[in-house]
Every structure is written in C-alpha cells, then in structure tokens.
Short mmCIF file of C-alpha atoms in Angstrom, two decimals:
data_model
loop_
_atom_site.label_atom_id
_atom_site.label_comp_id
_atom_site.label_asym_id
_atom_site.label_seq_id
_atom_site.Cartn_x
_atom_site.Cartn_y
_atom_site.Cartn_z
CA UNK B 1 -22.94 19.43 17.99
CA UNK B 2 -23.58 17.59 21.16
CA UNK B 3 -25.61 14.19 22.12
CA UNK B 4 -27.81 13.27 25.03
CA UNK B 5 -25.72 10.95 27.16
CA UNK B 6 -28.19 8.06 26.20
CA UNK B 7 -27.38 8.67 22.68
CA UNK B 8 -23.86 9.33 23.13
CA UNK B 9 -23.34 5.55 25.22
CA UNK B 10 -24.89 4.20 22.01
CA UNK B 11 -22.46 5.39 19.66
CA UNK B 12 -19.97 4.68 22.14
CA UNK B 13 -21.07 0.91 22.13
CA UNK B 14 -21.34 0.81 18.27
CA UNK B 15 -17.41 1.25 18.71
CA UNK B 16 -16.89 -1.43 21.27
CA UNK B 17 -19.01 -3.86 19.16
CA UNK B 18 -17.15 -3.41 15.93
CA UNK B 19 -13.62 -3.04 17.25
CA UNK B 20 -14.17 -6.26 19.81
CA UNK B 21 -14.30 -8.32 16.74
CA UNK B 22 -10.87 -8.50 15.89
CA UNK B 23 -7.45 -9.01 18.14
CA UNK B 24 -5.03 -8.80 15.03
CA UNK B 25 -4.83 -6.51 11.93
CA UNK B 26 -4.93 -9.16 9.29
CA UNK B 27 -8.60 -9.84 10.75
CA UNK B 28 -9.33 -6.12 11.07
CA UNK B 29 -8.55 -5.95 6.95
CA UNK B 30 -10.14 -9.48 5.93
CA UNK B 31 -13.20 -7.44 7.08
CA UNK B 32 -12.57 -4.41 5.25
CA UNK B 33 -11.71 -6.57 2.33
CA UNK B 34 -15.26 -8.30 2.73
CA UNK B 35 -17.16 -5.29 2.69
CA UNK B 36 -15.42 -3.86 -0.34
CA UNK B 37 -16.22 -6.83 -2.70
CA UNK B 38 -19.38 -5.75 -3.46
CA UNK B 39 -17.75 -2.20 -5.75
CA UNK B 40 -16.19 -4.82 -7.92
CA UNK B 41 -17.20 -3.69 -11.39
CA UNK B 42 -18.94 -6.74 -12.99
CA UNK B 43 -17.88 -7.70 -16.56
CA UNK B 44 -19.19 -10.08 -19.01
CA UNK B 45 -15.81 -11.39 -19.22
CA UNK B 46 -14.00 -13.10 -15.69
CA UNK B 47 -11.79 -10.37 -15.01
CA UNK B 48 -9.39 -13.28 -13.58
CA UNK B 49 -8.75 -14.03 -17.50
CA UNK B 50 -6.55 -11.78 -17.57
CA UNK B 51 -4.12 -12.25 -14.81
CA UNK B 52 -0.86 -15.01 -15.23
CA UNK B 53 -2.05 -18.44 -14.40
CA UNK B 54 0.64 -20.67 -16.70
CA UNK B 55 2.03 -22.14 -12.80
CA UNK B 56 4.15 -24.56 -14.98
CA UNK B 57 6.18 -22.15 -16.66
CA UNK B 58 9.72 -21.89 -15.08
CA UNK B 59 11.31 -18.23 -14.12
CA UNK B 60 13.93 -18.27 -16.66
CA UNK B 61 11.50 -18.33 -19.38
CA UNK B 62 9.67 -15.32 -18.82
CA UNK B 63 10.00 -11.91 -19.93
CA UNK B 64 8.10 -8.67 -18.60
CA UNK B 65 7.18 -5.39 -19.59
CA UNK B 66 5.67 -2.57 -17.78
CA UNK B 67 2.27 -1.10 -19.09
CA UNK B 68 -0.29 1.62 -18.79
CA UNK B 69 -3.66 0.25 -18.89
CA UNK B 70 -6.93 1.49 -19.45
CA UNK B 71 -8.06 2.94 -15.50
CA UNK B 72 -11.00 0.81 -15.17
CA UNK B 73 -9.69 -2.65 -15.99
CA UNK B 74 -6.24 -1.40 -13.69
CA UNK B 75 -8.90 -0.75 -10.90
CA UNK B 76 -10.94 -4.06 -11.35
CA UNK B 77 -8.22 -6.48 -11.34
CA UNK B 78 -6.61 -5.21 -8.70
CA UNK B 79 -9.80 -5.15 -6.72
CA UNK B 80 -9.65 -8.89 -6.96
CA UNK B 81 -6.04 -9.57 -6.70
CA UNK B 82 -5.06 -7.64 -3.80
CA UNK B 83 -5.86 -8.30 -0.20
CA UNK B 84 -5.88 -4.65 1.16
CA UNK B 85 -8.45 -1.88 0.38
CA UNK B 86 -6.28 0.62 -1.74
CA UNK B 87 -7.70 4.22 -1.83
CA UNK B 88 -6.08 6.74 -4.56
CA UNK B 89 -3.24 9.06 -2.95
CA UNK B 90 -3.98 12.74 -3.46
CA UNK B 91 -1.62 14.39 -6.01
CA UNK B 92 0.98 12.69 -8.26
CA UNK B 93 -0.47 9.04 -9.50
CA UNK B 94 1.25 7.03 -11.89
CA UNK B 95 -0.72 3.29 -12.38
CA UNK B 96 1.10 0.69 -14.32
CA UNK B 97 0.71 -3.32 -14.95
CA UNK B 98 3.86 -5.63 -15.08
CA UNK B 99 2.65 -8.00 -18.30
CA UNK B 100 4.20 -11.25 -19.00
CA UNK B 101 5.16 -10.98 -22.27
CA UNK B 102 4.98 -14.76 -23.78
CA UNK B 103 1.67 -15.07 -22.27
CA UNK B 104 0.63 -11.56 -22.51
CA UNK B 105 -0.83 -12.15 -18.93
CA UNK B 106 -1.17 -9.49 -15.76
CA UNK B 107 1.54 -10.76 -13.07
CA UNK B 108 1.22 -7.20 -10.79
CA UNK B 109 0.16 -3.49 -10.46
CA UNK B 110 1.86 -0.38 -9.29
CA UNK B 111 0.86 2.43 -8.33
CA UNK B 112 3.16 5.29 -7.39
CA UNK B 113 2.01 8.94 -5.93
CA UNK B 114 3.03 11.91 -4.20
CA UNK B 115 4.40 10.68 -0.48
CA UNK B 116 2.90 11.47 2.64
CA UNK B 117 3.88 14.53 4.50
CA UNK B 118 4.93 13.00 7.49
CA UNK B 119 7.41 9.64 7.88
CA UNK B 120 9.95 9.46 10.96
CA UNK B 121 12.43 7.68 9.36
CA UNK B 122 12.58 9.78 6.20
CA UNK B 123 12.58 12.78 8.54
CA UNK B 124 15.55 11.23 10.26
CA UNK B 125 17.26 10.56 6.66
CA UNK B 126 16.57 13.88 5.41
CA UNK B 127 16.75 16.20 8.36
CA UNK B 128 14.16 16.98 11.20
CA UNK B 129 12.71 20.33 9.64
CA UNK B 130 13.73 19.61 5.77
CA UNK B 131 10.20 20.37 5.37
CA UNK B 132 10.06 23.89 6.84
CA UNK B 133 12.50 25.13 4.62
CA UNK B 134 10.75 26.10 1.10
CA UNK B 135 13.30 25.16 -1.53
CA UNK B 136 14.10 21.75 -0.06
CA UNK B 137 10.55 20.74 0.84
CA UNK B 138 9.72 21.82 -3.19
CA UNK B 139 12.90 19.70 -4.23
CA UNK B 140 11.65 17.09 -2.71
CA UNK B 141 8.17 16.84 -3.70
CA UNK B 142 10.13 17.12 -7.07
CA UNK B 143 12.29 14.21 -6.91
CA UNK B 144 10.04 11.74 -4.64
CA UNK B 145 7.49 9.30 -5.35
CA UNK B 146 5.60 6.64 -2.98
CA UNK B 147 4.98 3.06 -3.56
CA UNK B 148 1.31 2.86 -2.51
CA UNK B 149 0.36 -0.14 -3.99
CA UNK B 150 3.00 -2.78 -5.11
CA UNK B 151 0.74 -5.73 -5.63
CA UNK B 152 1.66 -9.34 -7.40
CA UNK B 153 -1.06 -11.56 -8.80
CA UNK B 154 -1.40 -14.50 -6.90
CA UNK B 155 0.07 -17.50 -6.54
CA UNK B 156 2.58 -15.67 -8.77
CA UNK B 157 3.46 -13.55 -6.04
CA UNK B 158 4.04 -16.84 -3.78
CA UNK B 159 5.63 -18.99 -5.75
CA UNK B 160 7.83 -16.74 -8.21
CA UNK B 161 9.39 -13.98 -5.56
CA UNK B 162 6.42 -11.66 -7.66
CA UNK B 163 6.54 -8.88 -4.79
CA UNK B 164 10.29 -8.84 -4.88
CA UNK B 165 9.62 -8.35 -8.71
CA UNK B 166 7.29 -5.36 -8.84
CA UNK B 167 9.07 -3.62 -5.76
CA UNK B 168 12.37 -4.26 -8.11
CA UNK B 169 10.43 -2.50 -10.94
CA UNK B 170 9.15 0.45 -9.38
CA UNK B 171 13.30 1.24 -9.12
CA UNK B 172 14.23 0.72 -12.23
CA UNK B 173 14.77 3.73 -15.33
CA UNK B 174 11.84 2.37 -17.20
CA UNK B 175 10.02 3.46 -14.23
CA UNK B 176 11.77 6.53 -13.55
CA UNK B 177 11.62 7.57 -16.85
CA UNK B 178 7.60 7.35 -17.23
CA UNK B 179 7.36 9.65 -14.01
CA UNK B 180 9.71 12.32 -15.00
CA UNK B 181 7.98 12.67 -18.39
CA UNK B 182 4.01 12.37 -16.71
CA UNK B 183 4.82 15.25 -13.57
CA UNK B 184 8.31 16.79 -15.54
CA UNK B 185 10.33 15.25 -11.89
CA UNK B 186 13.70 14.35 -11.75
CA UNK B 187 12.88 11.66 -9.73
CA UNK B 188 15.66 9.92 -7.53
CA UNK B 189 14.54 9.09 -4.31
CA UNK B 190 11.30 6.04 -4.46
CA UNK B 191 10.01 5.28 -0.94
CA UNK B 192 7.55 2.31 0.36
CA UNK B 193 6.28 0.69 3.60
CA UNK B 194 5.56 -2.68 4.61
CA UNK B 195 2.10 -3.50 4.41
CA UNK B 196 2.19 -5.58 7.61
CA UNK B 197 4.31 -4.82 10.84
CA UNK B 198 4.73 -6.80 13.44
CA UNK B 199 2.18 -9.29 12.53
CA UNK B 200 4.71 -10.60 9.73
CA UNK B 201 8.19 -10.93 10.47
CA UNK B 202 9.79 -10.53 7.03
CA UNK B 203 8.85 -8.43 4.21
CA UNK B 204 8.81 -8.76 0.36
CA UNK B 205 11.68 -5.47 0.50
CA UNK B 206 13.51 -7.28 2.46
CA UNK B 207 16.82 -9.04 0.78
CA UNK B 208 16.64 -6.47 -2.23
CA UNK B 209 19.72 -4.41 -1.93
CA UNK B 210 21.33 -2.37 -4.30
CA UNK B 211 17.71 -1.36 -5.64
CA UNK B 212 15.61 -1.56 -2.00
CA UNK B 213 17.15 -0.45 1.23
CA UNK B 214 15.26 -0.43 5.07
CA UNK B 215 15.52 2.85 6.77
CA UNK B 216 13.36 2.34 10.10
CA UNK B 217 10.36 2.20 11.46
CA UNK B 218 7.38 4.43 10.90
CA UNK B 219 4.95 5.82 13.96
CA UNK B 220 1.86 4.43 14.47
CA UNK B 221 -0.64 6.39 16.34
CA UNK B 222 -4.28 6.53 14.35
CA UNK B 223 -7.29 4.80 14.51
CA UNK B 224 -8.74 2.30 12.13
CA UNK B 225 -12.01 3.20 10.83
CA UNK B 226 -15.28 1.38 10.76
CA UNK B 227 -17.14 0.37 7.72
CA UNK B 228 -19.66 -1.95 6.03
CA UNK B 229 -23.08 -1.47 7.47
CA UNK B 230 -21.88 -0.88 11.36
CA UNK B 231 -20.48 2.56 9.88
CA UNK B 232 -23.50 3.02 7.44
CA UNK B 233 -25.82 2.70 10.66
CA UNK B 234 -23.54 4.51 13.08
CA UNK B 235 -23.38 7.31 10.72
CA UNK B 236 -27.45 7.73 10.23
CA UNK B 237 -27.98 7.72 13.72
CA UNK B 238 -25.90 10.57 14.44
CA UNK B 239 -26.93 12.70 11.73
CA UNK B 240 -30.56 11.99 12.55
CA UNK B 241 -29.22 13.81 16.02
CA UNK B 242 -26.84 16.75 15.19
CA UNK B 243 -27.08 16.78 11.24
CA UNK B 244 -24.43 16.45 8.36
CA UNK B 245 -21.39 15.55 9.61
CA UNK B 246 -19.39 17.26 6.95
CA UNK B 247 -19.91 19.10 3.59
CA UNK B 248 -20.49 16.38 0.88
CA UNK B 249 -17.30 17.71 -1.33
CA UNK B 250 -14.95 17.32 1.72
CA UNK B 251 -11.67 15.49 1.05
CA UNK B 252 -11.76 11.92 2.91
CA UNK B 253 -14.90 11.83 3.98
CA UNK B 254 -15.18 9.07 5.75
CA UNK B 255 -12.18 9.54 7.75
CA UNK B 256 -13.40 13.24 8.69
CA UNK B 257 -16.84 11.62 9.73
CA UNK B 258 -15.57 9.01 11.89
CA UNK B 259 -12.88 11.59 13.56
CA UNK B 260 -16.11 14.09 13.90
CA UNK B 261 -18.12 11.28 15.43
CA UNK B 262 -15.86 10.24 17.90
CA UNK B 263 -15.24 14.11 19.17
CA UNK B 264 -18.77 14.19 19.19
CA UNK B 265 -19.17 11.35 21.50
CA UNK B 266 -16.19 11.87 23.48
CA UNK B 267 -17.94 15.94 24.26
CA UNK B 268 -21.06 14.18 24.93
CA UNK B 269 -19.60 11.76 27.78
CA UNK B 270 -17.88 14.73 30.11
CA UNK B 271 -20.03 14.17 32.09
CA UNK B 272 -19.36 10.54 33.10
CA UNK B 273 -16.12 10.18 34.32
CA UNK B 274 -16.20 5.92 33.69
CA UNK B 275 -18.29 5.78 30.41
CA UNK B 276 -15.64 8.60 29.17
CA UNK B 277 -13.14 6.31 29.90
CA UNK B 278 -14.63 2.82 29.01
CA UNK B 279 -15.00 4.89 25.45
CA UNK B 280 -10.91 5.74 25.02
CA UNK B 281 -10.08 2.32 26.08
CA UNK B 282 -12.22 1.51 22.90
CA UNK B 283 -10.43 3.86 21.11
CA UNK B 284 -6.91 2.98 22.67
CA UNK B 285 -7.29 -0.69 21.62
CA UNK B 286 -8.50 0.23 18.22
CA UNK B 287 -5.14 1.66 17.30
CA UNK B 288 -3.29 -1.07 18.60
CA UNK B 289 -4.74 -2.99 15.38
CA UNK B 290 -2.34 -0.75 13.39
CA UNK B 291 1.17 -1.32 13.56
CA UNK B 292 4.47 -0.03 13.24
CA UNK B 293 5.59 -0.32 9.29
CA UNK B 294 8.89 -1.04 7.98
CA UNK B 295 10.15 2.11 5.67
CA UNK B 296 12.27 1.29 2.58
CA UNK B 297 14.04 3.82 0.22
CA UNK B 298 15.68 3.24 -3.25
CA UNK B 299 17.89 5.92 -4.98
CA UNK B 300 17.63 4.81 -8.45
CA UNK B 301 21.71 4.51 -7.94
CA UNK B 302 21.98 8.00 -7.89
CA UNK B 303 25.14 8.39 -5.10
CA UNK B 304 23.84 11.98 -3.85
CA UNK B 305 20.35 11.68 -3.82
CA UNK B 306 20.15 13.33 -0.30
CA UNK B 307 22.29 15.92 -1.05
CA UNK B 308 20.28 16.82 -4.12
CA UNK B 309 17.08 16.99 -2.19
CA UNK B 310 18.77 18.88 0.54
CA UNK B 311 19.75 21.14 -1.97
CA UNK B 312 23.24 20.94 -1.20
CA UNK B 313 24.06 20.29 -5.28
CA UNK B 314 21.68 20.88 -8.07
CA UNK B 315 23.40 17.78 -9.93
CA UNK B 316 22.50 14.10 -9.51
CA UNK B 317 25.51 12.02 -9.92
CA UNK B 318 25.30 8.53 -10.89
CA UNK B 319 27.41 5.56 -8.43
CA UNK B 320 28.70 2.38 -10.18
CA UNK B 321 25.38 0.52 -9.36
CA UNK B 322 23.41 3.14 -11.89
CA UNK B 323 23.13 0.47 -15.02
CA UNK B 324 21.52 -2.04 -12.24
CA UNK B 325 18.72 -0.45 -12.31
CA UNK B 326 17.77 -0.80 -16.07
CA UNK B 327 14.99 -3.02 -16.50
CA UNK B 328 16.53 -5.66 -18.42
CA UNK B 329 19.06 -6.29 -15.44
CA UNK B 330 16.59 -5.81 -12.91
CA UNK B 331 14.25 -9.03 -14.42
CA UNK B 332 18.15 -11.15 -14.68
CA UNK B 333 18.77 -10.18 -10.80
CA UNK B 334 15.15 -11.24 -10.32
CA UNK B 335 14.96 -14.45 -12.33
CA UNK B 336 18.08 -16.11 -10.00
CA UNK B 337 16.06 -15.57 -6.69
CA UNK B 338 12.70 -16.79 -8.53
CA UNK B 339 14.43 -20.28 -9.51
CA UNK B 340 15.55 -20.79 -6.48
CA UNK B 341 12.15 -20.78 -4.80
CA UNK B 342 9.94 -22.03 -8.17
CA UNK B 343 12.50 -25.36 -7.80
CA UNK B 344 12.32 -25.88 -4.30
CA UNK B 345 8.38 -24.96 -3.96
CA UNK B 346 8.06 -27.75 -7.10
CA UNK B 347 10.45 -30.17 -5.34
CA UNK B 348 8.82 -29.79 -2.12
CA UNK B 349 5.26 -30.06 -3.64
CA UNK B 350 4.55 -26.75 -2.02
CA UNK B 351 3.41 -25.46 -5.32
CA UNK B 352 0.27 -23.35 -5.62
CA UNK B 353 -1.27 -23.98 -9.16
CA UNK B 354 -5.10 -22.13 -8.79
CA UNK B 355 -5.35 -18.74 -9.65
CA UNK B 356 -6.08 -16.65 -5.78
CA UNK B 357 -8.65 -14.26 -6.59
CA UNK B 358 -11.25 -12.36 -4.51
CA UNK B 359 -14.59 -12.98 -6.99
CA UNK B 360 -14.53 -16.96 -6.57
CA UNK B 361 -12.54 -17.10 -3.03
CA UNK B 362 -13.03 -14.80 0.14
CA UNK B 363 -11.06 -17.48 1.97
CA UNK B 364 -7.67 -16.28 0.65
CA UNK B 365 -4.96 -16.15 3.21
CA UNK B 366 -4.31 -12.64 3.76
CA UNK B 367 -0.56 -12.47 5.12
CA UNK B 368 0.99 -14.45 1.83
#
C-alpha cells in the first residue's frame, strides 16, 4: 500500500490539524468524551434516575452493597457518569455496581479484567522475565485481575471520598470471592493505574493503605488516536486510495487502522526528507498527550502473594490485616475519611448538590 506524495501530505496534515487542538490530555479526552455521547442508548426513562443524588445524607448513614446488573443498563449509566471513554478489556470481565442500600441508588461501577501483558513496575515487583517462564506466567493470569474502570457517580465521588470507596471495594472478599467463582481464580494480587499522570498531582489510590499500595510508574510511549468525524474522513480517504485497511473481524480495529495509516503515510513521505519529519514531530507531540500513570497493587492481605505467583509456594497465607478486607470493615474504614470531607465540604459551603451527568451537561470538569 503506498500514496502519491500529494495524498500522503494530506493525511499527514489531517494529523497536524487534529492533534494541534489540544496541549493537555484532559482536553485530548473531553474530545473523545464529546464524540462518544452520541452511542448513549436512549431510554424512556432518564437513566440519571438511577444514580445516588440524596447530597444531604451524611456518610455514617449509608450502607452499600455490591451488585451485578443487567449489561445494558451497567453500560448506559456509566456512559453518562464517567468522564473517560472505557472500551471492554479482552479476556476475564467481571462488571459490578456499588448500590446504596437505604436509597437503593447507583453510587459507582467496576469493572475488573484480565491485566495487560506488559507493566514496568509489576515487571519490577514480579521479576523481569516472570512472563517467559510458563508456570508462573499461567499462575499469574490465575491469581490477577485489573481495575479498568473504577468509576464513582458524581458529586458522590467529590464530596463523599466515592473513588476511595469503589477502589476500597474492588479489594475486598466480597469481591474476591465473585471472581474466583465466575473464572475458578484464586485471586490475590488486584492491580490499577491512575487515570491521570502528571496532569493531576494526587490520586483517588492514594492514602489507602493496608488495602491499596503505589508501586511506580508505568511507561508511556503510544499514540493517542483520532476519532469523531476527522478519523471517519481520514479513514475514507485512504481507503478510496489503497483499499481496506484491515479485515472487518480484526481485533481493535481502530487502533490497527490508525497504526496502518500512519505506516502508510510515513512509506509514502521517504522521499521528502522535511515533510517526513514535519510528520513524526506530529506524531512525537501526539504521545506527549499521554502520560506516565501511577501503578497500584492490593494483595487482598494475603502476606505471600508474590511468592505464590512466582511459584515459590502453592499456598496463600493470610497476614494479620486479612479480616480488613471484608466488606463490612472496608465501608467502617471508609465512612471515617468520608465524614471528614462531607463536614468540611458542608462547613465550607463547598458542597456539590446537582447530580454531574454527561446527557444534560458536557461542561463537566473532567479532572474531579
């Protein structure tokens, strides 16, 4: 597949247009955000309905429980509760809902799955090549889970600690026990990233020990793609030169396409040593919209999870922390830190009382 230089300095400036639109990732995102809004299933009841909105009730009065729900109403309001564009992992996929229980209202969603293949700090935690050895790569994809989406309604979120809740959650036994039975795991090692990196200073993990731990920084070395209509357009115009892209049952499509289309343009531009170059610094500053993300671990309180993935014991042994991580003890460590901030948020007047979602508002502060 090759272009006509003309064609290829056209694609190349289709990059440059999109990518010069945004200096920080946040704006990058509210974009991506935007242009998803319109695969929000519509209901003849406001999804919203169904999400916590009682902004009066204090911490220490609420009780939680943590649900499976039916896939399309899990889908739906987390379209319009969470900021990011979350795409299903491949592999493992547990989705729950953290219910209120008085109110019988939505306060979060979780969604766990199989990890990703490579992480430098786990990699560092684990062993450089604990992966090219069969038994403890299969332990570990035995005993491992990913937090891929750990998502409080808002303002719950902001003025109750609810990210601090649902990360809390996705540690406890309840938890552990509904993945074990789903996938037949022995799960004891839960792993997460920060959504932001240096764009945001602090992170909803952060302050959570026993049950949340940081571990380092992951590597961050990819590119962003387009999408809305610039990649819709971009797209059609090279296929109307080279053909399909890709086969229309490939595995991440879109991310193969834009990959393809860049090698593709890149090929096509040998033979002009600046416009080859003015097209990588595109691509250069593109990445530098994704950052560097903070890597967390828990160990469900098991004192040798490391060992057991390392196969080094086929036995999980359980440190004094172990009964922390029951639900019931996880919502009591929770409900202290949640006072605190309800009553100073309420004393302060810093209170947020309407219900943040993405159907009636696409001016919601991203980085919450």
């Amino acid at each position: 597949m090759i272009l006509t230089k003309e064609d290829a300095l056209v694609c190349a400036k289709a990059f440059e247009d999109y990518f010069g639109n945004f200096d920080r990732i946040d704006e990058y995102m509210r974009d991506q955000k935007l242009n998803s809004l319109s695969e929000i299933p519509t209901s003849l009841f406001p999804p919203e309905d169904d999400l916590f909105s009682d902004f009066s009730m204090h911490p220490k009065d609420m009780d939680f429980e943590v649900v499976e729900i039916p896939n399309e109403t899990w889908e739906t309001l987390l379209a319009i509760t969470s900021s990011h564009v979350n795409i299903a992992p491949v592999g493992r996929n547990l989705k729950v809902a953290v219910r209120e229980k008085n109110t019988g209202k939505f306060v979060g969603f979780i969604r766990l799955g199989s990890p990703v293949i490579n992480c430098k700090p786990r990699n560092e935690m684990l062993g450089q090549v604990f992966t090219q050895d069969p038994d403890r790569a299969r332990r570990f994809n035995d005993s491992s889970m990913m937090g891929f989406v750990i998502v409080p309604s808002q303002p719950f979120g902001y003025n109750y600690l609810g990210g601090k809740l649902l990360a809390a959650i996705c540690t406890s036994h309840e938890v552990r026990r509904m993945v074990n039975k789903k996938y037949n795991m022995n799960l004891c090692l839960f792993e997460t990233t920060s959504l932001y990196g240096s764009s945001k200073t602090v992170s909803q993990y952060d302050g959570m020990k026993p049950y949340i731990r940081y571990k380092g920084l992951t590597e961050s070395d990819f590119l962003p793609m387009m999408h809305g209509k610039a990649y819709s357009d971009l797209k059609e115009f090279v296929e109307s030169k080279v053909g399909k892209l890709v086969d229309e049952e490939t595995s991440s499509k879109k991310l193969k396409t834009s990959m393809k289309i860049i090698s593709i343009t890149k090929a096509s531009l040998k033979s002009d040593k600046d416009a080859l170059s003015a097209f990588n610094d595109t691509i250069e500053k593109a990445k530098k919209l994704t950052e560097q993300k903070r890597y967390y671990i828990s160990n469900y309180g098991f004192k040798n999870a490391t060992d057991y993935i390392n196969c080094k014991t086929d036995k999980l042994i359980e440190d004094e922390s172990f009964d922390k991580y029951n639900l019931e003890n996880i919502i009591a460590w929770w409900k202290n830190k949640a006072t605190n901030r309800y009553e100073t948020l309420n004393t302060e007047g810093r209170l947020r009382t309407e219900l943040e979602v993405w159907t009636n508002n696409n001016n919601i502060d991203i980085i919450r």
